[in-house]
Coordinates of C-alpha atoms and ligand atoms in Angstrom, one line a residue:
M1 CA 166.6 117.3 251.5
L2 CA 169.4 119.1 253.5
H3 CA 168.8 122.0 251.0
L4 CA 165.2 122.1 252.0
I5 CA 165.8 122.0 255.7
V6 CA 168.3 124.9 255.4
Y7 CA 165.8 126.8 253.3
F8 CA 163.1 126.2 255.9
L9 CA 165.4 127.3 258.7
I10 CA 166.2 130.5 256.8
Q11 CA 162.6 131.2 256.3
C12 CA 162.0 130.8 260.0
L13 CA 164.8 133.2 260.7
I14 CA 163.3 135.7 258.4
V15 CA 159.8 135.3 259.9
V16 CA 161.1 135.6 263.4
N17 CA 163.5 138.4 262.9
G18 CA 162.0 140.4 260.1
L19 CA 164.1 141.6 257.3
S20 CA 167.7 141.8 258.2
L21 CA 169.3 144.9 256.6
D22 CA 173.0 145.6 256.1
I23 CA 173.0 149.4 255.5
N24 CA 176.4 149.3 253.8
D25 CA 175.3 146.8 251.2
R26 CA 173.2 148.0 248.3
D27 CA 172.0 144.5 247.5
S28 CA 170.8 143.9 251.0
I29 CA 169.0 147.3 251.0
C30 CA 167.3 146.5 247.7
A31 CA 166.4 143.0 248.8
A32 CA 164.6 144.4 251.9
A33 CA 163.0 147.1 249.8
K34 CA 161.7 144.5 247.3
A35 CA 160.1 142.4 250.0
I36 CA 158.5 145.4 251.6
S37 CA 157.2 146.8 248.2
D38 CA 155.9 143.3 247.3
G39 CA 153.9 143.6 250.5
E40 CA 152.7 147.1 249.4
W41 CA 151.4 145.8 246.1
N42 CA 149.2 143.4 248.1
Y43 CA 147.0 146.4 248.8
Y44 CA 146.8 147.5 245.1
E45 CA 143.4 147.3 243.6
G46 CA 144.5 147.9 240.0
L47 CA 145.3 144.2 239.3
K48 CA 142.1 142.9 240.9
Y49 CA 138.9 142.0 239.1
G50 CA 136.7 145.1 239.1
G51 CA 139.5 147.2 240.8
V52 CA 140.4 150.7 239.7
V53 CA 143.9 151.2 238.2
G54 CA 145.9 153.5 240.4
M55 CA 143.9 152.9 243.6
F56 CA 144.7 151.0 246.8
A57 CA 142.3 149.1 249.0
A58 CA 139.9 150.9 251.4
P59 CA 140.3 152.6 253.9
N60 CA 142.9 154.2 251.8
Y61 CA 141.8 157.3 249.9
W62 CA 142.9 158.7 246.6
W63 CA 145.7 160.7 248.2
N64 CA 147.3 157.6 249.8
A65 CA 147.7 156.2 246.3
G66 CA 149.7 159.3 245.3
E67 CA 151.9 158.9 248.3
A68 CA 152.4 155.2 247.6
F69 CA 153.4 155.7 244.0
G70 CA 156.1 158.1 245.1
G71 CA 157.8 155.4 247.1
L72 CA 157.2 152.7 244.5
L73 CA 158.8 154.9 241.8
D74 CA 161.9 155.5 244.0
Y75 CA 162.1 151.7 244.4
F76 CA 161.9 151.2 240.7
S77 CA 164.6 153.9 240.0
Y78 CA 167.1 152.9 242.7
C79 CA 166.7 149.1 242.8
D80 CA 165.0 147.6 239.7
P81 CA 165.2 150.1 236.8
T82 CA 165.1 147.4 234.1
N83 CA 161.9 145.7 235.3
E84 CA 159.4 146.6 232.6
T85 CA 156.5 144.9 234.4
L86 CA 157.1 147.2 237.4
E87 CA 157.6 150.2 235.2
S88 CA 154.2 149.7 233.5
L89 CA 152.4 149.1 236.8
I90 CA 153.7 152.4 238.1
Y91 CA 153.2 154.3 234.8
D92 CA 149.6 153.0 234.3
G93 CA 148.6 153.7 237.9
M94 CA 150.0 157.3 237.9
Y95 CA 148.7 158.2 234.5
H96 CA 145.3 156.8 235.0
Q97 CA 144.6 159.1 237.9
A98 CA 145.6 162.3 236.1
G99 CA 142.0 163.3 235.4
A100 CA 140.4 164.6 232.2
G101 CA 142.3 168.0 232.6
F102 CA 145.6 166.2 233.2
N103 CA 146.0 168.2 236.4
Y104 CA 145.3 165.5 239.1
I105 CA 141.8 166.7 239.8
P106 CA 139.9 163.6 238.6
S107 CA 136.2 164.6 238.7
N108 CA 135.2 161.4 240.6
Q109 CA 137.5 162.4 243.6
S110 CA 135.8 165.7 244.2
M111 CA 134.2 164.3 247.4
T112 CA 137.6 163.8 249.0
E113 CA 140.3 165.8 247.2
G114 CA 141.9 168.7 249.0
N115 CA 144.8 170.9 248.0
D116 CA 147.2 168.6 249.9
D117 CA 145.9 165.5 248.1
Q118 CA 146.6 167.1 244.7
G119 CA 149.9 168.3 246.0
V120 CA 151.0 164.9 247.2
W121 CA 150.2 163.4 243.7
G122 CA 152.2 166.4 242.3
M123 CA 155.2 165.3 244.3
A124 CA 155.0 161.7 242.9
I125 CA 154.8 162.9 239.3
M126 CA 157.6 165.5 239.9
Q127 CA 159.7 162.6 241.1
A128 CA 158.9 160.9 237.7
V129 CA 160.4 164.1 236.1
E130 CA 163.5 164.1 238.3
R131 CA 164.1 160.4 237.8
N132 CA 163.6 160.6 234.0
F133 CA 160.7 158.1 234.2
T134 CA 159.2 157.2 230.9
N135 CA 156.9 160.0 229.8
P136 CA 153.4 159.7 228.5
P137 CA 153.4 160.7 224.8
D138 CA 150.9 163.6 225.0
H139 CA 151.2 164.9 228.5
S140 CA 154.7 164.8 230.0
W141 CA 155.1 164.3 233.8
L142 CA 156.6 167.8 233.9
S143 CA 153.6 169.5 232.2
M144 CA 151.2 167.7 234.6
T145 CA 153.3 168.8 237.6
Q146 CA 153.1 172.4 236.2
A147 CA 149.3 171.9 235.9
V148 CA 149.1 170.9 239.5
Y149 CA 151.3 173.9 240.5
N150 CA 149.3 176.3 238.3
T151 CA 145.9 175.2 239.5
M152 CA 147.0 175.3 243.1
N153 CA 148.6 178.7 242.8
A154 CA 145.5 180.0 241.1
R155 CA 143.6 179.1 244.3
W156 CA 145.7 181.4 246.4
D157 CA 143.1 183.2 248.4
N158 CA 143.7 186.8 249.6
T159 CA 140.1 187.2 250.7
T160 CA 140.7 185.6 254.2
C161 CA 143.8 185.7 256.4
D162 CA 145.6 187.9 253.9
G163 CA 146.5 184.9 251.7
G164 CA 147.2 181.2 251.7
L165 CA 145.5 178.1 250.3
R166 CA 142.5 176.6 251.9
W167 CA 142.8 173.0 253.0
Q168 CA 140.0 171.9 250.6
I169 CA 139.5 172.7 247.0
F170 CA 135.7 172.3 246.9
T171 CA 133.3 174.5 248.9
W172 CA 131.1 171.5 249.9
N173 CA 133.9 169.6 251.7
S174 CA 134.2 170.6 255.3
G175 CA 137.7 171.9 255.9
Y176 CA 137.1 174.4 253.2
D177 CA 137.2 177.1 255.9
Y178 CA 140.5 175.8 257.3
K179 CA 143.9 176.9 256.0
N180 CA 146.8 174.6 256.8
S181 CA 150.5 173.9 256.6
I182 CA 150.2 170.8 254.5
A183 CA 148.2 172.3 251.7
N184 CA 150.4 175.4 251.6
G185 CA 153.5 173.3 252.2
C186 CA 152.7 171.3 249.0
L187 CA 152.6 174.5 246.9
F188 CA 155.9 175.7 248.5
H189 CA 157.5 172.3 247.9
L190 CA 156.4 171.9 244.3
A191 CA 157.4 175.5 243.5
A192 CA 160.9 174.8 244.9
R193 CA 161.3 171.7 242.8
L194 CA 160.1 173.4 239.6
A195 CA 162.4 176.3 240.2
R196 CA 165.4 174.1 240.5
Y197 CA 164.5 171.7 237.7
L198 CA 163.7 174.5 235.2
G199 CA 166.1 177.2 236.5
N200 CA 163.1 179.6 236.6
D201 CA 163.0 182.2 239.4
T202 CA 159.3 182.8 239.1
Y203 CA 158.7 179.6 241.0
V204 CA 161.2 180.9 243.7
E205 CA 159.0 184.0 244.1
T206 CA 156.0 181.7 244.7
A207 CA 157.9 179.7 247.2
E208 CA 158.8 182.9 249.0
K209 CA 155.2 184.1 248.9
V210 CA 154.1 180.9 250.6
W211 CA 156.9 180.8 253.2
D212 CA 156.3 184.5 254.1
W213 CA 152.6 184.0 254.5
M214 CA 152.9 180.8 256.6
Y215 CA 155.5 182.5 258.8
G216 CA 153.5 185.7 259.0
V217 CA 150.2 184.0 259.9
G218 CA 152.0 182.0 262.7
F219 CA 151.9 178.5 261.2
M220 CA 155.7 178.6 261.6
V221 CA 157.2 180.1 264.6
S222 CA 160.8 180.7 265.8
K223 CA 161.2 180.7 269.6
G224 CA 164.9 181.2 270.4
D225 CA 166.6 178.0 269.2
E226 CA 163.3 176.3 268.7
F227 CA 161.4 176.2 265.3
I228 CA 157.8 175.0 265.3
L229 CA 155.5 174.1 262.4
Y230 CA 151.9 173.9 263.4
D231 CA 148.9 172.2 261.6
G232 CA 146.8 175.3 260.6
A233 CA 143.9 177.5 261.6
D234 CA 140.3 178.2 260.8
I235 CA 139.7 181.3 258.7
S236 CA 136.9 182.5 261.1
A237 CA 139.3 184.2 263.5
N238 CA 141.6 185.4 260.7
C239 CA 143.7 182.3 261.1
T240 CA 144.8 183.3 264.6
D241 CA 143.2 180.3 266.5
L242 CA 146.0 177.8 265.8
T243 CA 145.6 174.0 265.8
T244 CA 148.9 173.1 267.3
Y245 CA 149.4 169.5 266.1
Q246 CA 152.7 168.8 264.5
W247 CA 153.2 166.1 261.8
S248 CA 156.3 164.6 260.5
Y249 CA 155.4 164.9 256.8
T250 CA 154.7 168.6 257.0
Y251 CA 158.2 169.1 258.5
G252 CA 159.5 166.9 255.8
I253 CA 158.1 168.7 252.8
M254 CA 159.0 172.1 254.1
L255 CA 162.5 171.0 254.9
S256 CA 163.1 169.4 251.6
G257 CA 161.6 172.4 249.8
C258 CA 164.2 174.6 251.5
A259 CA 166.9 172.1 250.5
Y260 CA 165.8 172.3 246.8
L261 CA 165.8 176.1 247.0
Y262 CA 169.2 176.2 248.7
D263 CA 170.7 173.9 246.0
Y264 CA 169.2 176.1 243.3
T265 CA 169.8 179.6 244.7
G266 CA 172.8 179.1 246.9
D267 CA 171.1 181.7 249.1
D268 CA 172.1 181.2 252.8
V269 CA 168.6 182.1 254.0
W270 CA 167.5 178.7 252.6
L271 CA 170.4 176.9 254.3
E272 CA 169.4 178.5 257.6
R273 CA 165.8 177.5 257.2
S274 CA 166.8 174.0 256.2
N275 CA 168.9 173.8 259.4
D276 CA 166.1 175.1 261.6
L277 CA 163.6 172.6 260.2
L278 CA 166.2 169.8 260.4
T279 CA 166.9 170.5 264.1
A280 CA 163.2 170.6 264.8
S281 CA 162.7 167.3 262.9
G282 CA 164.7 165.6 265.7
Q283 CA 161.4 165.4 267.7
F284 CA 160.2 162.7 265.4
F285 CA 162.9 160.3 266.6
N286 CA 163.3 158.4 269.9
N287 CA 166.7 156.9 270.2
S288 CA 167.1 157.6 266.5
I289 CA 164.1 155.5 265.6
M290 CA 161.4 157.4 263.6
Y291 CA 158.0 157.7 265.1
E292 CA 154.9 159.9 264.6
M293 CA 155.4 162.0 267.8
Q294 CA 151.9 163.5 267.9
C295 CA 149.8 160.4 268.0
A296 CA 152.0 157.3 268.3
P297 CA 152.7 157.4 272.1
S298 CA 149.0 157.4 272.8
N299 CA 148.3 154.8 270.1
N300 CA 145.9 157.2 268.3
C301 CA 147.2 157.6 264.8
N302 CA 144.5 157.3 262.1
N303 CA 145.0 155.6 258.8
D304 CA 146.4 158.8 257.1
Q305 CA 148.7 159.6 260.0
R306 CA 150.2 156.1 260.0
S307 CA 151.5 156.8 256.5
F308 CA 153.1 160.2 257.2
R309 CA 156.6 158.8 257.9
S310 CA 156.8 157.8 254.2
L311 CA 156.9 161.3 252.9
F312 CA 159.0 162.4 255.9
A313 CA 161.6 159.8 255.1
R314 CA 161.6 160.6 251.4
S315 CA 162.1 164.2 252.2
L316 CA 165.0 163.5 254.6
G317 CA 166.7 161.5 251.9
L318 CA 166.3 164.3 249.3
T319 CA 167.5 166.9 251.8
S320 CA 170.7 164.9 252.6
V321 CA 171.7 164.9 248.9
L322 CA 170.7 168.4 248.2
V323 CA 172.4 170.0 251.2
N324 CA 175.3 167.9 252.0
S325 CA 176.0 169.5 255.4
T326 CA 172.7 167.9 256.6
A327 CA 173.9 164.4 255.5
E328 CA 175.6 163.4 258.8
T329 CA 172.6 164.2 261.0
I330 CA 170.2 162.5 258.6
S331 CA 172.3 159.4 258.2
G332 CA 172.4 159.1 261.9
W333 CA 168.6 158.9 261.9
I334 CA 168.0 156.9 258.7
D335 CA 170.7 154.2 259.4
T336 CA 169.0 153.3 262.7
S337 CA 165.4 153.8 261.6
S338 CA 165.8 151.7 258.4
V339 CA 167.2 148.7 260.3
A340 CA 164.4 149.1 262.9
A341 CA 161.7 149.4 260.2
A342 CA 162.9 146.4 258.2
Q343 CA 163.0 144.2 261.3
S344 CA 159.4 145.1 261.9
C345 CA 158.4 143.6 258.5
S346 CA 157.8 140.1 259.6
G347 CA 154.1 140.0 260.1
G348 CA 151.0 138.8 258.4
S349 CA 150.4 135.6 256.5
D350 CA 152.9 136.8 253.8
G351 CA 155.7 137.3 256.5
I352 CA 156.6 140.7 255.0
T353 CA 153.9 142.8 256.6
C354 CA 155.5 145.8 258.4
G355 CA 154.5 147.1 261.8
F356 CA 153.9 150.5 263.2
N357 CA 156.2 150.7 266.2
W358 CA 159.7 150.1 265.0
A359 CA 161.1 150.2 268.5
V360 CA 159.7 146.9 269.5
N361 CA 161.3 143.6 268.5
G362 CA 159.6 142.2 265.4
W363 CA 156.1 142.9 264.1
D364 CA 153.7 144.7 266.6
G365 CA 150.5 143.4 265.0
V366 CA 149.6 146.6 263.3
Y367 CA 149.3 146.6 259.5
G368 CA 148.2 148.7 256.5
L369 CA 149.4 150.5 253.4
G370 CA 150.8 153.3 255.6
E371 CA 153.0 150.9 257.6
Q372 CA 154.3 149.4 254.4
Q373 CA 155.0 152.7 252.7
S374 CA 156.7 154.2 255.7
A375 CA 159.1 151.2 256.1
L376 CA 159.8 151.2 252.3
E377 CA 160.7 154.8 252.1
T378 CA 162.8 154.8 255.2
V379 CA 164.9 151.9 253.8
L380 CA 165.1 153.6 250.4
A381 CA 166.2 156.9 251.9
L382 CA 169.6 155.1 252.3
L383 CA 169.9 155.1 248.5
T384 CA 168.6 158.6 247.6
E385 CA 170.1 159.8 244.4
M386 CA 170.5 163.5 243.3
P387 CA 167.4 164.5 241.4
L388 CA 168.0 165.4 237.8
T389 CA 167.2 168.9 236.3
A390 CA 166.5 169.9 232.7
S391 CA 170.2 170.7 232.4
T392 CA 171.6 167.5 233.9
G393 CA 169.7 164.9 231.8
G394 CA 166.0 165.3 232.6
T395 CA 164.0 165.0 229.4
S396 CA 160.4 165.7 230.4
I397 CA 158.8 168.5 228.3
S398 CA 157.8 171.8 229.9
D399 CA 154.5 173.6 229.4
V400 CA 154.5 176.6 231.7
N401 CA 150.8 177.3 231.0
A402 CA 149.6 173.7 231.7
G403 CA 146.4 173.7 233.7
L404 CA 145.7 177.4 233.1
N405 CA 144.2 177.1 229.6
T406 CA 142.0 174.0 230.0
G407 CA 138.9 176.1 230.7
D408 CA 138.2 173.8 233.6
T409 CA 135.7 175.0 236.2
I410 CA 137.7 173.8 239.2
N411 CA 138.7 177.2 240.5
T412 CA 135.2 178.4 240.6
N413 CA 133.9 175.2 242.1
L414 CA 131.2 174.9 239.5
I415 CA 131.2 171.1 239.2
T416 CA 127.6 170.0 239.3
I417 CA 127.0 167.5 242.1
S418 CA 123.9 166.3 243.7
T419 CA 122.9 167.6 247.1
R420 CA 122.9 164.1 248.5
D421 CA 126.5 163.6 247.5
K422 CA 127.4 166.9 249.0
A423 CA 125.8 166.0 252.3
G424 CA 127.6 162.7 252.3
A425 CA 131.0 164.4 251.8
G426 CA 130.3 166.8 254.6
V427 CA 129.4 164.0 257.0
L428 CA 132.5 162.0 256.0
T429 CA 134.9 164.9 256.5
A430 CA 133.2 165.8 259.7
V431 CA 133.6 162.3 261.0
V432 CA 137.3 162.4 260.0
L433 CA 137.7 165.8 261.7
G434 CA 135.9 164.5 264.8
V435 CA 138.3 161.6 265.0
I436 CA 141.3 163.9 264.7
L437 CA 139.9 166.2 267.3
A438 CA 139.0 163.4 269.6
A439 CA 142.5 162.0 269.2
G440 CA 143.8 165.5 270.1
V441 CA 141.7 165.7 273.2
W442 CA 142.8 162.3 274.2
M443 CA 146.4 163.3 273.8
V444 CA 145.9 166.5 275.8
L445 CA 144.3 164.4 278.6
Ligands
NAG501 C1 159.4 142.9 238.5 O1 158.3 143.6 239.1 C2 157.2 142.8 239.3 C3 156.1 143.7 239.8 O2 156.4 144.3 241.0 C4 157.6 141.7 240.3 O3 156.5 140.9 240.5 C5 158.8 140.9 239.8 O4 159.2 140.0 240.8 C6 159.9 141.9 239.4 N1 161.0 141.1 238.8 C7 162.1 141.0 239.3 C8 163.1 140.2 238.5 O5 162.4 141.5 240.4
NAG502 C1 137.1 157.3 238.5 O1 137.6 157.7 237.3 C2 138.6 156.8 236.8 C3 139.3 157.4 235.6 O2 138.4 158.0 234.7 C4 137.9 155.5 236.5 O3 138.8 154.5 235.9 C5 137.4 154.9 237.8 O4 136.7 153.7 237.6 C6 136.4 155.9 238.5 N1 136.0 155.5 239.7 C7 136.7 155.4 240.9 C8 136.1 154.9 242.1 O5 137.9 155.7 240.9
NAG503 C1 147.2 188.5 246.6 O1 148.2 189.2 247.3 C2 149.5 189.0 246.7 C3 150.5 189.6 247.7 O2 150.1 190.7 248.3 C4 149.5 189.7 245.4 O3 150.7 189.6 244.7 C5 148.4 189.1 244.5 O4 148.3 189.8 243.3 C6 147.1 189.0 245.2 N1 146.2 188.2 244.4 C7 145.0 188.5 244.2 C8 144.2 187.4 243.4 O5 144.5 189.5 244.6
NAG504 C1 144.6 189.0 259.5 O1 145.8 188.3 259.5 C2 146.7 188.8 258.5 C3 147.9 187.8 258.4 O2 148.4 187.5 259.7 C4 147.2 190.2 259.0 O3 148.2 190.7 258.1 C5 146.0 191.1 259.1 O4 146.4 192.3 259.6 C6 144.9 190.5 259.9 N1 143.7 191.3 259.8 C7 142.9 191.6 260.8 C8 141.7 192.4 260.5 O5 143.2 191.3 262.0
NAG505 C1 161.4 156.2 273.8 O1 162.0 155.0 273.9 C2 162.2 154.5 275.2 C3 163.0 153.2 275.2 O2 162.4 152.3 274.3 C4 160.8 154.3 275.8 O3 160.9 153.9 277.2 C5 160.1 155.6 275.8 O4 158.7 155.5 276.2 C6 160.0 156.2 274.4 N1 159.4 157.5 274.3 C7 158.4 157.8 273.6 C8 157.9 159.2 273.7 O5 157.9 157.0 272.9
NAG506 C1 179.7 169.5 250.6 O1 180.1 169.7 249.2 C2 181.1 170.7 249.1 C3 181.3 170.9 247.6 O2 181.1 169.8 246.8 C4 182.4 170.1 249.7 O3 183.4 171.1 249.5 C5 182.1 169.9 251.2 O4 183.2 169.3 251.8 C6 180.9 169.0 251.4 N1 180.6 169.0 252.8 C7 180.3 167.9 253.5 C8 179.9 168.0 254.9 O5 180.3 166.8 252.9
NAG507 C1 166.1 159.9 229.9 O1 165.2 159.2 229.1 C2 165.3 159.4 227.7 C3 164.1 158.8 227.0 O2 163.9 157.5 227.5 C4 166.7 158.8 227.3 O3 166.9 159.0 225.9 C5 167.8 159.5 228.1 O4 169.0 158.9 227.8 C6 167.5 159.4 229.6 N1 168.5 160.3 230.3 C7 169.1 159.9 231.4 C8 170.0 160.9 232.0 O5 168.9 158.8 231.9
NAG508 C1 158.9 180.7 234.3 O1 157.8 180.2 235.0 C2 156.6 181.0 235.0 C3 155.5 180.4 235.8 O2 155.1 179.2 235.3 C4 156.2 181.2 233.5 O3 155.1 182.1 233.4 C5 157.4 181.8 232.7 O4 157.0 181.9 231.3 C6 158.6 180.9 232.9 N1 159.7 181.5 232.2 C7 160.4 180.9 231.3 C8 161.6 181.6 230.7 O5 160.1 179.8 230.9

């Protein structure tokens, strides 16, 4: 009886105070991460009757699933590497969404998939490579990452703005005429990781190509001590009419891309760029607590934006191990943010639902896959391990031509699709764009 009362009291403490986290104790970190990831699986459709393996509940899109699996894979590798149930859940989910060409362009996502979406899935499967996650027998995680890279790089478009990737892959999705930092940043980031993993300088050349173009076109700007990374620009004015929003995940993937390149090349230029982006990333912290600076203060973050801190936190963790001179600054942020994030995870009927504003005491009443992912990856950033390479124990099999020889029709956008579906996609993207723009106007007001 006493036992039960004590148990009940402990449960109350947890519910009232969220997850308590001792950042110096691995067991405490993993216990918090387990609770948060359990909450994340609650959004998973793959185990529900009629649900699709690899997908999460609406309003989450296909790309959100790619982002989610990256965090769940890190949780598995750092905290629960012998749990075979967890391993197969992650394996099945990631493999099922590879698409018929094993390049993460599943044909039934052509209404929503942009270059950034494919790139975020590419990051998750590259993580599988770097964490030596069990490989599918016929298509290794590495070969599929190479297919993502090769198909993205083949879409490099010199016909407008002198280069760059468009936001969208398919002509019928609105946003096809927009070039942006997240799509190009994904190519930069994947090129950096492949270069380091395989020790192949061709990928460094691609990373340089992307960096130079983004800098040249004005998506990245140095102003004295300040370094700014903007959202993107429409091709109509030769990419000169910039959309000036700034998002944490874009900073994160560019920063960690530079860190991979510095670790691989030892070239000081990548250290300087890492440092510039690191300093600039300070704007996403208030009193060392991470927040989505562009939309959080006005309470206007949409479902996607509420997940951005997950990729940002993952990127910071990677940067801190790849470029050790950044570790002190990053620990300062992650130590405080992880405790703040964990204590927000006291909501919902499950008592492990994480909130959005980590600066308030307890759960703020906001919930979703994005909140859960962001808290999970911020906590896991405390445990980031050095990513493997082919020469330090990675075993995934390379295929440099993956994705180039499948004869798929993706690059020429020849997939047949009914006009009605096309119109639907246009409207959907237009609505999303409208919401983003409206949020922007609101912010400016
Ligand atoms: C193994 O993973 C599954 C799926 O996430 C989870 O339900 C289970 O609690 C885990 N087992 C242990 C011992 O942590
Ligand atoms: C899309 O394709 C996958 C894989 O072929 C399939 O399992 C799924 O049911 C399809 N539909 C959706 C909505 O993902
Ligand atoms: C695009 O421009 C780059 C850099 O100038 C060049 O290396 C590449 O071959 C061009 N690609 C195409 C398809 O024209
Ligand atoms: C268009 O932008 C590119 C990249 O910034 C620049 O190199 C080129 O000169 C511009 N072309 C025109 C016609 O302004
Ligand atoms: C930063 O935190 C302080 C203290 O909690 C708060 O008053 C302020 O509004 C926050 N600033 C932003 C931009 O959220
Ligand atoms: C970074 O690593 C190098 C080489 O291992 C070491 O000499 C240096 O002291 C480390 N720097 C920091 C800040 O930890
Ligand atoms: C990687 O996985 C393979 C196959 O499961 C295994 O044989 C190998 O020991 C693992 N390597 C490391 C460094 O964990
Ligand atoms: C390096 O990567 C490039 C691009 O995928 C590929 O064409 C080339 O064959 C690779 N080189 C080696 C030695 O594997």
